[in-house]
Amino acid sequence: MKPKANPPLHEQELLERAHQLAGLSLGDIANDAEIAVPTSLRKEKGWIGLLLEHVLGATAGTQAKPDFDELGIELKTIPIDFTGKPLETTFVSVAPLMGLVGATWQTSHVCHKLARVLWVPIVSEKHLAIKDRIVATPFIWSPSEEQASLLANDWQELTDMIVLGEVEKISGKYGQVLQLRPKAANSQAKTKAFDKDGNLFMTLPRGFYLKTQFTHELIKQHLRTN
DNA sequence: CATTGATCATGG
DNA sequence: CCATGATCAATG
């Protein structure tokens, strides 16, 4: 495998680098980086994201930082169909179930992660082999006031329920644009939380995810302003 | 067929 | 276990 690309020095450089990938297949990109392309993502669900991090020169690695730390930009690949509709929700971050006293939307991981995002949409219809999936047009996004408001409302609703000890009452149905769902190695994984009576108990770890309707809007918004 | 719940790999 | 990267797959 070729070494990871040098980190881009400016946002514009990152965006230009990303734009050069538009129209290329994952096979082309991986071959150039001398990385083997898996036949299935079943055992390597994060492969596409890691490939793009590698070729774009992301710096954070496994750290809890933005992918391009110096630029304060988070990288998100997103699978879409040929019309631009997202095929999956987008994982944002693990949800803290403890230590939420005094937590606000402004201080939340979700708010920080979504402050500035380089979206790399990839035409990733299931019938396409991994190597034949095509990078569409990447774009950099920050939430509009309206989008931030929607996100903040959902975050507050879900966080309130966690604080009230109702985490196990939460299903993916809650939230207009942001949902809370399991995020774990398997259904046996456990983390600490409080129940309704304020007692500690072990529950499935959860994560915040952006619903596809929301990310679809981002993509359409970008197409309009392009 | 959209959605929710379950799952896979890796590093610290 | 938690945080990184997400998609798989059962269900309604």
PDB file of C-alpha atoms (C1' of nucleotides) in Angstrom:
ATOM      1  CA  MET A   1       0.000   0.000   0.000  1.00  0.00           C
ATOM      2  CA  LYS A   2       1.197   3.473  -0.833  1.00  0.00           C
ATOM      3  CA  PRO A   3       1.710   5.827   2.114  1.00  0.00           C
ATOM      4  CA  LYS A   4      -1.196   7.946   3.204  1.00  0.00           C
ATOM      5  CA  ALA A   5      -1.537  11.251   1.347  1.00  0.00           C
ATOM      6  CA  ASN A   6      -0.114  14.328   3.064  1.00  0.00           C
ATOM      7  CA  PRO A   7      -2.717  16.285   4.982  1.00  0.00           C
ATOM      8  CA  PRO A   8      -4.257  19.117   2.973  1.00  0.00           C
ATOM      9  CA  LEU A   9      -3.173  22.518   4.265  1.00  0.00           C
ATOM     10  CA  HIS A  10      -6.351  24.420   3.499  1.00  0.00           C
ATOM     11  CA  GLU A  11     -10.006  23.682   3.124  1.00  0.00           C
ATOM     12  CA  GLN A  12      -9.813  24.611  -0.534  1.00  0.00           C
ATOM     13  CA  GLU A  13      -6.987  22.147  -1.081  1.00  0.00           C
ATOM     14  CA  LEU A  14      -8.994  19.403   0.586  1.00  0.00           C
ATOM     15  CA  LEU A  15     -12.033  20.145  -1.533  1.00  0.00           C
ATOM     16  CA  GLU A  16     -10.005  20.229  -4.745  1.00  0.00           C
ATOM     17  CA  ARG A  17      -8.391  16.945  -3.860  1.00  0.00           C
ATOM     18  CA  ALA A  18     -11.799  15.429  -3.172  1.00  0.00           C
ATOM     19  CA  HIS A  19     -13.195  16.808  -6.430  1.00  0.00           C
ATOM     20  CA  GLN A  20     -10.455  15.037  -8.346  1.00  0.00           C
ATOM     21  CA  LEU A  21     -11.942  11.764  -7.137  1.00  0.00           C
ATOM     22  CA  ALA A  22     -15.370  12.533  -8.580  1.00  0.00           C
ATOM     23  CA  GLY A  23     -16.293  10.096 -11.312  1.00  0.00           C
ATOM     24  CA  LEU A  24     -13.646   7.581 -10.314  1.00  0.00           C
ATOM     25  CA  SER A  25     -14.515   4.078  -9.204  1.00  0.00           C
ATOM     26  CA  LEU A  26     -13.441   2.723  -5.843  1.00  0.00           C
ATOM     27  CA  GLY A  27     -11.447   0.133  -7.801  1.00  0.00           C
ATOM     28  CA  ASP A  28      -9.462   2.870  -9.569  1.00  0.00           C
ATOM     29  CA  ILE A  29      -8.839   4.738  -6.340  1.00  0.00           C
ATOM     30  CA  ALA A  30      -7.834   1.630  -4.421  1.00  0.00           C
ATOM     31  CA  ASN A  31      -5.575   0.386  -7.207  1.00  0.00           C
ATOM     32  CA  ASP A  32      -3.770   3.709  -7.286  1.00  0.00           C
ATOM     33  CA  ALA A  33      -3.282   3.537  -3.528  1.00  0.00           C
ATOM     34  CA  GLU A  34      -2.217  -0.109  -3.851  1.00  0.00           C
ATOM     35  CA  ILE A  35      -4.995  -1.259  -1.559  1.00  0.00           C
ATOM     36  CA  ALA A  36      -6.915  -4.497  -2.189  1.00  0.00           C
ATOM     37  CA  VAL A  37     -10.638  -4.123  -2.809  1.00  0.00           C
ATOM     38  CA  PRO A  38     -12.895  -6.446  -0.817  1.00  0.00           C
ATOM     39  CA  THR A  39     -15.608  -8.426  -2.602  1.00  0.00           C
ATOM     40  CA  SER A  40     -18.095  -7.629   0.143  1.00  0.00           C
ATOM     41  CA  LEU A  41     -18.321  -5.087   2.915  1.00  0.00           C
ATOM     42  CA  ARG A  42     -19.941  -7.587   5.246  1.00  0.00           C
ATOM     43  CA  LYS A  43     -16.743  -8.023   7.240  1.00  0.00           C
ATOM     44  CA  GLU A  44     -15.301  -4.597   6.458  1.00  0.00           C
ATOM     45  CA  LYS A  45     -18.132  -2.153   6.851  1.00  0.00           C
ATOM     46  CA  GLY A  46     -15.811   0.798   7.297  1.00  0.00           C
ATOM     47  CA  TRP A  47     -13.610   0.027   4.308  1.00  0.00           C
ATOM     48  CA  ILE A  48     -14.823   2.817   2.048  1.00  0.00           C
ATOM     49  CA  GLY A  49     -14.456   5.419   4.768  1.00  0.00           C
ATOM     50  CA  LEU A  50     -10.938   4.273   5.574  1.00  0.00           C
ATOM     51  CA  LEU A  51      -9.961   4.271   1.887  1.00  0.00           C
ATOM     52  CA  LEU A  52     -11.112   7.874   1.475  1.00  0.00           C
ATOM     53  CA  GLU A  53      -9.329   8.921   4.675  1.00  0.00           C
ATOM     54  CA  HIS A  54      -6.167   7.398   3.289  1.00  0.00           C
ATOM     55  CA  VAL A  55      -6.231   9.027  -0.113  1.00  0.00           C
ATOM     56  CA  LEU A  56      -7.377  12.410   1.173  1.00  0.00           C
ATOM     57  CA  GLY A  57      -4.765  12.526   3.935  1.00  0.00           C
ATOM     58  CA  ALA A  58      -6.935  12.509   7.041  1.00  0.00           C
ATOM     59  CA  THR A  59      -4.875  12.965  10.175  1.00  0.00           C
ATOM     60  CA  ALA A  60      -6.960  11.968  13.175  1.00  0.00           C
ATOM     61  CA  GLY A  61      -6.783   8.210  12.747  1.00  0.00           C
ATOM     62  CA  THR A  62      -8.403   6.453  15.658  1.00  0.00           C
ATOM     63  CA  GLN A  63      -8.452   9.586  17.807  1.00  0.00           C
ATOM     64  CA  ALA A  64     -11.628  11.335  18.882  1.00  0.00           C
ATOM     65  CA  LYS A  65     -10.909  14.350  16.713  1.00  0.00           C
ATOM     66  CA  PRO A  66     -12.083  15.709  13.371  1.00  0.00           C
ATOM     67  CA  ASP A  67     -10.565  13.723  10.513  1.00  0.00           C
ATOM     68  CA  PHE A  68      -8.767  16.847   9.337  1.00  0.00           C
ATOM     69  CA  ASP A  69      -7.978  18.198  12.757  1.00  0.00           C
ATOM     70  CA  GLU A  70      -6.052  21.283  11.610  1.00  0.00           C
ATOM     71  CA  LEU A  71      -8.944  22.268   9.361  1.00  0.00           C
ATOM     72  CA  GLY A  72     -11.677  21.281  11.799  1.00  0.00           C
ATOM     73  CA  ILE A  73     -13.353  19.182   9.118  1.00  0.00           C
ATOM     74  CA  GLU A  74     -15.033  15.818   9.511  1.00  0.00           C
ATOM     75  CA  LEU A  75     -15.067  13.358   6.585  1.00  0.00           C
ATOM     76  CA  LYS A  76     -18.224  11.359   5.902  1.00  0.00           C
ATOM     77  CA  THR A  77     -18.707   8.984   3.010  1.00  0.00           C
ATOM     78  CA  ILE A  78     -22.356   8.362   2.217  1.00  0.00           C
ATOM     79  CA  PRO A  79     -23.781   5.629  -0.015  1.00  0.00           C
ATOM     80  CA  ILE A  80     -26.364   6.915  -2.521  1.00  0.00           C
ATOM     81  CA  ASP A  81     -28.387   5.479  -5.368  1.00  0.00           C
ATOM     82  CA  PHE A  82     -28.055   6.819  -8.902  1.00  0.00           C
ATOM     83  CA  THR A  83     -30.611   9.566  -8.184  1.00  0.00           C
ATOM     84  CA  GLY A  84     -28.651  10.837  -5.204  1.00  0.00           C
ATOM     85  CA  LYS A  85     -30.802   9.316  -2.492  1.00  0.00           C
ATOM     86  CA  PRO A  86     -28.906   8.025   0.560  1.00  0.00           C
ATOM     87  CA  LEU A  87     -29.042   4.253   0.990  1.00  0.00           C
ATOM     88  CA  GLU A  88     -28.127   4.315   4.668  1.00  0.00           C
ATOM     89  CA  THR A  89     -28.379   6.517   7.721  1.00  0.00           C
ATOM     90  CA  THR A  90     -25.168   8.288   8.752  1.00  0.00           C
ATOM     91  CA  PHE A  91     -23.509   7.460  12.039  1.00  0.00           C
ATOM     92  CA  VAL A  92     -22.478  10.607  13.916  1.00  0.00           C
ATOM     93  CA  SER A  93     -21.202   9.627  17.353  1.00  0.00           C
ATOM     94  CA  VAL A  94     -21.638   7.392  20.337  1.00  0.00           C
ATOM     95  CA  ALA A  95     -24.265   8.731  22.721  1.00  0.00           C
ATOM     96  CA  PRO A  96     -23.099   9.477  26.245  1.00  0.00           C
ATOM     97  CA  LEU A  97     -25.532   7.911  28.715  1.00  0.00           C
ATOM     98  CA  MET A  98     -23.753   9.225  31.812  1.00  0.00           C
ATOM     99  CA  GLY A  99     -22.366  12.600  32.848  1.00  0.00           C
ATOM    100  CA  LEU A 100     -25.077  14.548  31.089  1.00  0.00           C
ATOM    101  CA  VAL A 101     -25.689  17.042  33.895  1.00  0.00           C
ATOM    102  CA  GLY A 102     -25.225  20.454  32.357  1.00  0.00           C
ATOM    103  CA  ALA A 103     -24.843  19.081  28.846  1.00  0.00           C
ATOM    104  CA  THR A 104     -26.154  21.321  26.063  1.00  0.00           C
ATOM    105  CA  TRP A 105     -26.503  21.038  22.320  1.00  0.00           C
ATOM    106  CA  GLN A 106     -23.638  23.525  21.900  1.00  0.00           C
ATOM    107  CA  THR A 107     -21.272  21.345  23.922  1.00  0.00           C
ATOM    108  CA  SER A 108     -22.423  18.036  22.444  1.00  0.00           C
ATOM    109  CA  HIS A 109     -20.299  15.716  20.343  1.00  0.00           C
ATOM    110  CA  VAL A 110     -23.002  15.748  17.690  1.00  0.00           C
ATOM    111  CA  CYS A 111     -22.884  19.533  17.336  1.00  0.00           C
ATOM    112  CA  HIS A 112     -19.111  19.569  17.105  1.00  0.00           C
ATOM    113  CA  LYS A 113     -18.913  16.693  14.641  1.00  0.00           C
ATOM    114  CA  LEU A 114     -21.433  18.226  12.302  1.00  0.00           C
ATOM    115  CA  ALA A 115     -20.047  21.771  12.478  1.00  0.00           C
ATOM    116  CA  ARG A 116     -18.162  21.303   9.217  1.00  0.00           C
ATOM    117  CA  VAL A 117     -18.310  18.128   7.141  1.00  0.00           C
ATOM    118  CA  LEU A 118     -16.770  17.019   3.870  1.00  0.00           C
ATOM    119  CA  TRP A 119     -19.438  14.758   2.400  1.00  0.00           C
ATOM    120  CA  VAL A 120     -18.253  12.237  -0.162  1.00  0.00           C
ATOM    121  CA  PRO A 121     -21.316  10.666  -1.779  1.00  0.00           C
ATOM    122  CA  ILE A 122     -20.680   7.343  -3.468  1.00  0.00           C
ATOM    123  CA  VAL A 123     -23.026   5.674  -5.911  1.00  0.00           C
ATOM    124  CA  SER A 124     -23.161   2.444  -4.016  1.00  0.00           C
ATOM    125  CA  GLU A 125     -26.162   0.496  -5.237  1.00  0.00           C
ATOM    126  CA  LYS A 126     -26.065  -3.079  -4.018  1.00  0.00           C
ATOM    127  CA  HIS A 127     -25.902  -4.587  -7.470  1.00  0.00           C
ATOM    128  CA  LEU A 128     -22.610  -2.783  -8.108  1.00  0.00           C
ATOM    129  CA  ALA A 129     -19.435  -4.611  -7.107  1.00  0.00           C
ATOM    130  CA  ILE A 130     -17.442  -2.651  -4.557  1.00  0.00           C
ATOM    131  CA  LYS A 131     -14.779  -1.877  -7.149  1.00  0.00           C
ATOM    132  CA  ASP A 132     -17.399  -0.486  -9.512  1.00  0.00           C
ATOM    133  CA  ARG A 133     -18.987   1.962  -7.079  1.00  0.00           C
ATOM    134  CA  ILE A 134     -18.465   5.542  -8.204  1.00  0.00           C
ATOM    135  CA  VAL A 135     -17.545   8.654  -6.259  1.00  0.00           C
ATOM    136  CA  ALA A 136     -20.036  11.431  -6.948  1.00  0.00           C
ATOM    137  CA  THR A 137     -19.347  15.120  -6.275  1.00  0.00           C
ATOM    138  CA  PRO A 138     -17.960  15.793  -2.786  1.00  0.00           C
ATOM    139  CA  PHE A 139     -18.968  18.986  -0.993  1.00  0.00           C
ATOM    140  CA  ILE A 140     -18.292  20.778   2.271  1.00  0.00           C
ATOM    141  CA  TRP A 141     -21.290  21.577   4.447  1.00  0.00           C
ATOM    142  CA  SER A 142     -22.164  23.332   7.670  1.00  0.00           C
ATOM    143  CA  PRO A 143     -25.683  23.230   9.106  1.00  0.00           C
ATOM    144  CA  SER A 144     -27.961  26.112   8.188  1.00  0.00           C
ATOM    145  CA  GLU A 145     -29.763  27.776  11.078  1.00  0.00           C
ATOM    146  CA  GLU A 146     -32.833  25.718  10.294  1.00  0.00           C
ATOM    147  CA  GLN A 147     -30.878  22.481  10.087  1.00  0.00           C
ATOM    148  CA  ALA A 148     -29.041  23.257  13.319  1.00  0.00           C
ATOM    149  CA  SER A 149     -32.366  23.925  14.983  1.00  0.00           C
ATOM    150  CA  LEU A 150     -33.802  20.588  13.842  1.00  0.00           C
ATOM    151  CA  LEU A 151     -30.709  18.776  15.041  1.00  0.00           C
ATOM    152  CA  ALA A 152     -30.669  20.612  18.357  1.00  0.00           C
ATOM    153  CA  ASN A 153     -34.341  19.828  18.998  1.00  0.00           C
ATOM    154  CA  ASP A 154     -33.867  16.130  18.370  1.00  0.00           C
ATOM    155  CA  TRP A 155     -30.667  16.013  20.375  1.00  0.00           C
ATOM    156  CA  GLN A 156     -32.430  17.714  23.289  1.00  0.00           C
ATOM    157  CA  GLU A 157     -35.415  15.376  23.168  1.00  0.00           C
ATOM    158  CA  LEU A 158     -33.241  12.263  23.095  1.00  0.00           C
ATOM    159  CA  THR A 159     -30.864  13.573  25.736  1.00  0.00           C
ATOM    160  CA  ASP A 160     -33.757  14.512  28.012  1.00  0.00           C
ATOM    161  CA  MET A 161     -35.035  10.951  27.800  1.00  0.00           C
ATOM    162  CA  ILE A 162     -31.595   9.578  28.642  1.00  0.00           C
ATOM    163  CA  VAL A 163     -31.336  11.917  31.632  1.00  0.00           C
ATOM    164  CA  LEU A 164     -34.799  10.830  32.794  1.00  0.00           C
ATOM    165  CA  GLY A 165     -33.682   7.201  32.730  1.00  0.00           C
ATOM    166  CA  GLU A 166     -35.791   6.374  29.698  1.00  0.00           C
ATOM    167  CA  VAL A 167     -33.011   5.276  27.363  1.00  0.00           C
ATOM    168  CA  GLU A 168     -34.585   1.871  26.834  1.00  0.00           C
ATOM    169  CA  LYS A 169     -37.812   3.516  25.768  1.00  0.00           C
ATOM    170  CA  ILE A 170     -35.995   5.178  22.866  1.00  0.00           C
ATOM    171  CA  SER A 171     -36.324   3.541  19.471  1.00  0.00           C
ATOM    172  CA  GLY A 172     -35.202   4.659  16.045  1.00  0.00           C
ATOM    173  CA  LYS A 173     -38.589   6.314  15.602  1.00  0.00           C
ATOM    174  CA  TYR A 174     -37.719   9.248  17.825  1.00  0.00           C
ATOM    175  CA  GLY A 175     -36.315  12.393  16.234  1.00  0.00           C
ATOM    176  CA  GLN A 176     -37.150  14.172  12.998  1.00  0.00           C
ATOM    177  CA  VAL A 177     -33.623  14.213  11.587  1.00  0.00           C
ATOM    178  CA  LEU A 178     -31.458  12.640  14.287  1.00  0.00           C
ATOM    179  CA  GLN A 179     -32.158   9.217  15.767  1.00  0.00           C
ATOM    180  CA  LEU A 180     -30.704   7.067  18.530  1.00  0.00           C
ATOM    181  CA  ARG A 181     -29.955   3.426  17.704  1.00  0.00           C
ATOM    182  CA  PRO A 182     -27.679   0.640  18.901  1.00  0.00           C
ATOM    183  CA  LYS A 183     -23.985   1.122  18.206  1.00  0.00           C
ATOM    184  CA  ALA A 184     -22.139  -1.904  19.489  1.00  0.00           C
ATOM    185  CA  ALA A 185     -20.202  -4.998  18.564  1.00  0.00           C
ATOM    186  CA  ASN A 186     -23.364  -7.022  19.171  1.00  0.00           C
ATOM    187  CA  SER A 187     -26.549  -7.074  21.214  1.00  0.00           C
ATOM    188  CA  GLN A 188     -24.696  -8.459  24.236  1.00  0.00           C
ATOM    189  CA  ALA A 189     -22.529  -5.350  24.638  1.00  0.00           C
ATOM    190  CA  LYS A 190     -23.309  -3.306  27.716  1.00  0.00           C
ATOM    191  CA  THR A 191     -22.600   0.126  29.130  1.00  0.00           C
ATOM    192  CA  LYS A 192     -23.770   1.955  32.253  1.00  0.00           C
ATOM    193  CA  ALA A 193     -26.875   4.121  32.378  1.00  0.00           C
ATOM    194  CA  PHE A 194     -29.398   5.348  34.914  1.00  0.00           C
ATOM    195  CA  ASP A 195     -32.903   3.958  35.168  1.00  0.00           C
ATOM    196  CA  LYS A 196     -36.063   5.899  36.083  1.00  0.00           C
ATOM    197  CA  ASP A 197     -35.276   5.587  39.782  1.00  0.00           C
ATOM    198  CA  GLY A 198     -31.754   6.887  39.372  1.00  0.00           C
ATOM    199  CA  ASN A 199     -30.165   3.478  39.804  1.00  0.00           C
ATOM    200  CA  LEU A 200     -27.282   2.323  37.628  1.00  0.00           C
ATOM    201  CA  PHE A 201     -27.937  -0.510  35.222  1.00  0.00           C
ATOM    202  CA  MET A 202     -26.274  -1.966  32.146  1.00  0.00           C
ATOM    203  CA  THR A 203     -27.736  -1.319  28.725  1.00  0.00           C
ATOM    204  CA  LEU A 204     -26.866  -1.542  25.056  1.00  0.00           C
ATOM    205  CA  PRO A 205     -24.540   1.250  23.867  1.00  0.00           C
ATOM    206  CA  ARG A 206     -26.286   3.693  21.511  1.00  0.00           C
ATOM    207  CA  GLY A 207     -25.204   6.101  18.830  1.00  0.00           C
ATOM    208  CA  PHE A 208     -26.661   9.152  17.109  1.00  0.00           C
ATOM    209  CA  TYR A 209     -27.460   8.736  13.419  1.00  0.00           C
ATOM    210  CA  LEU A 210     -28.666  11.181  10.772  1.00  0.00           C
ATOM    211  CA  LYS A 211     -31.823   9.981   9.055  1.00  0.00           C
ATOM    212  CA  THR A 212     -31.692   9.560   5.288  1.00  0.00           C
ATOM    213  CA  GLN A 213     -34.339  12.218   4.674  1.00  0.00           C
ATOM    214  CA  PHE A 214     -32.055  14.790   6.268  1.00  0.00           C
ATOM    215  CA  THR A 215     -28.910  13.795   4.392  1.00  0.00           C
ATOM    216  CA  HIS A 216     -30.943  13.620   1.189  1.00  0.00           C
ATOM    217  CA  GLU A 217     -31.851  17.265   1.706  1.00  0.00           C
ATOM    218  CA  LEU A 218     -28.184  18.156   2.092  1.00  0.00           C
ATOM    219  CA  ILE A 219     -27.351  16.470  -1.177  1.00  0.00           C
ATOM    220  CA  LYS A 220     -30.236  18.131  -3.002  1.00  0.00           C
ATOM    221  CA  GLN A 221     -29.302  21.483  -1.472  1.00  0.00           C
ATOM    222  CA  HIS A 222     -25.796  21.076  -2.760  1.00  0.00           C
ATOM    223  CA  LEU A 223     -26.977  20.141  -6.241  1.00  0.00           C
ATOM    224  CA  ARG A 224     -29.099  23.297  -6.380  1.00  0.00           C
ATOM    225  CA  THR A 225     -26.305  25.603  -5.260  1.00  0.00           C
ATOM    226  CA  ASN A 226     -23.755  24.004  -7.527  1.00  0.00           C
TER     227      ASN A 226
ATOM    228  C1'  DC B   1     -39.150  -1.256   0.386  1.00  0.00           C
ATOM    229  C1'  DA B   2     -38.195   1.858   4.231  1.00  0.00           C
ATOM    230  C1'  DT B   3     -36.798   1.546   8.765  1.00  0.00           C
ATOM    231  C1'  DT B   4     -34.981  -0.174  13.081  1.00  0.00           C
ATOM    232  C1'  DG B   5     -32.137  -3.096  15.499  1.00  0.00           C
ATOM    233  C1'  DA B   6     -27.862  -5.916  15.057  1.00  0.00           C
ATOM    234  C1'  DT B   7     -23.376  -6.443  13.656  1.00  0.00           C
ATOM    235  C1'  DC B   8     -18.094  -6.372  11.859  1.00  0.00           C
ATOM    236  C1'  DA B   9     -13.004  -4.767  12.140  1.00  0.00           C
ATOM    237  C1'  DT B  10      -9.390  -2.273  14.429  1.00  0.00           C
ATOM    238  C1'  DG B  11      -6.700   0.322  17.947  1.00  0.00           C
ATOM    239  C1'  DG B  12      -6.155   2.111  22.524  1.00  0.00           C
TER     240       DG B  12
ATOM    241  C1'  DC C   1     -15.342  -0.921  26.984  1.00  0.00           C
ATOM    242  C1'  DC C   2     -15.086   3.097  23.840  1.00  0.00           C
ATOM    243  C1'  DA C   3     -14.148   5.500  19.736  1.00  0.00           C
ATOM    244  C1'  DT C   4     -12.868   5.180  14.939  1.00  0.00           C
ATOM    245  C1'  DG C   5     -15.025   3.650  10.220  1.00  0.00           C
ATOM    246  C1'  DA C   6     -20.060   2.204   8.756  1.00  0.00           C
ATOM    247  C1'  DT C   7     -23.366  -1.567   6.462  1.00  0.00           C
ATOM    248  C1'  DC C   8     -26.002  -5.732   7.174  1.00  0.00           C
ATOM    249  C1'  DA C   9     -30.269  -7.898   7.683  1.00  0.00           C
ATOM    250  C1'  DA C  10     -34.601  -8.820   9.932  1.00  0.00           C
ATOM    251  C1'  DT C  11     -39.007  -6.801  10.361  1.00  0.00           C
ATOM    252  C1'  DG C  12     -43.402  -4.398   9.612  1.00  0.00           C
TER     253       DG C  12
END
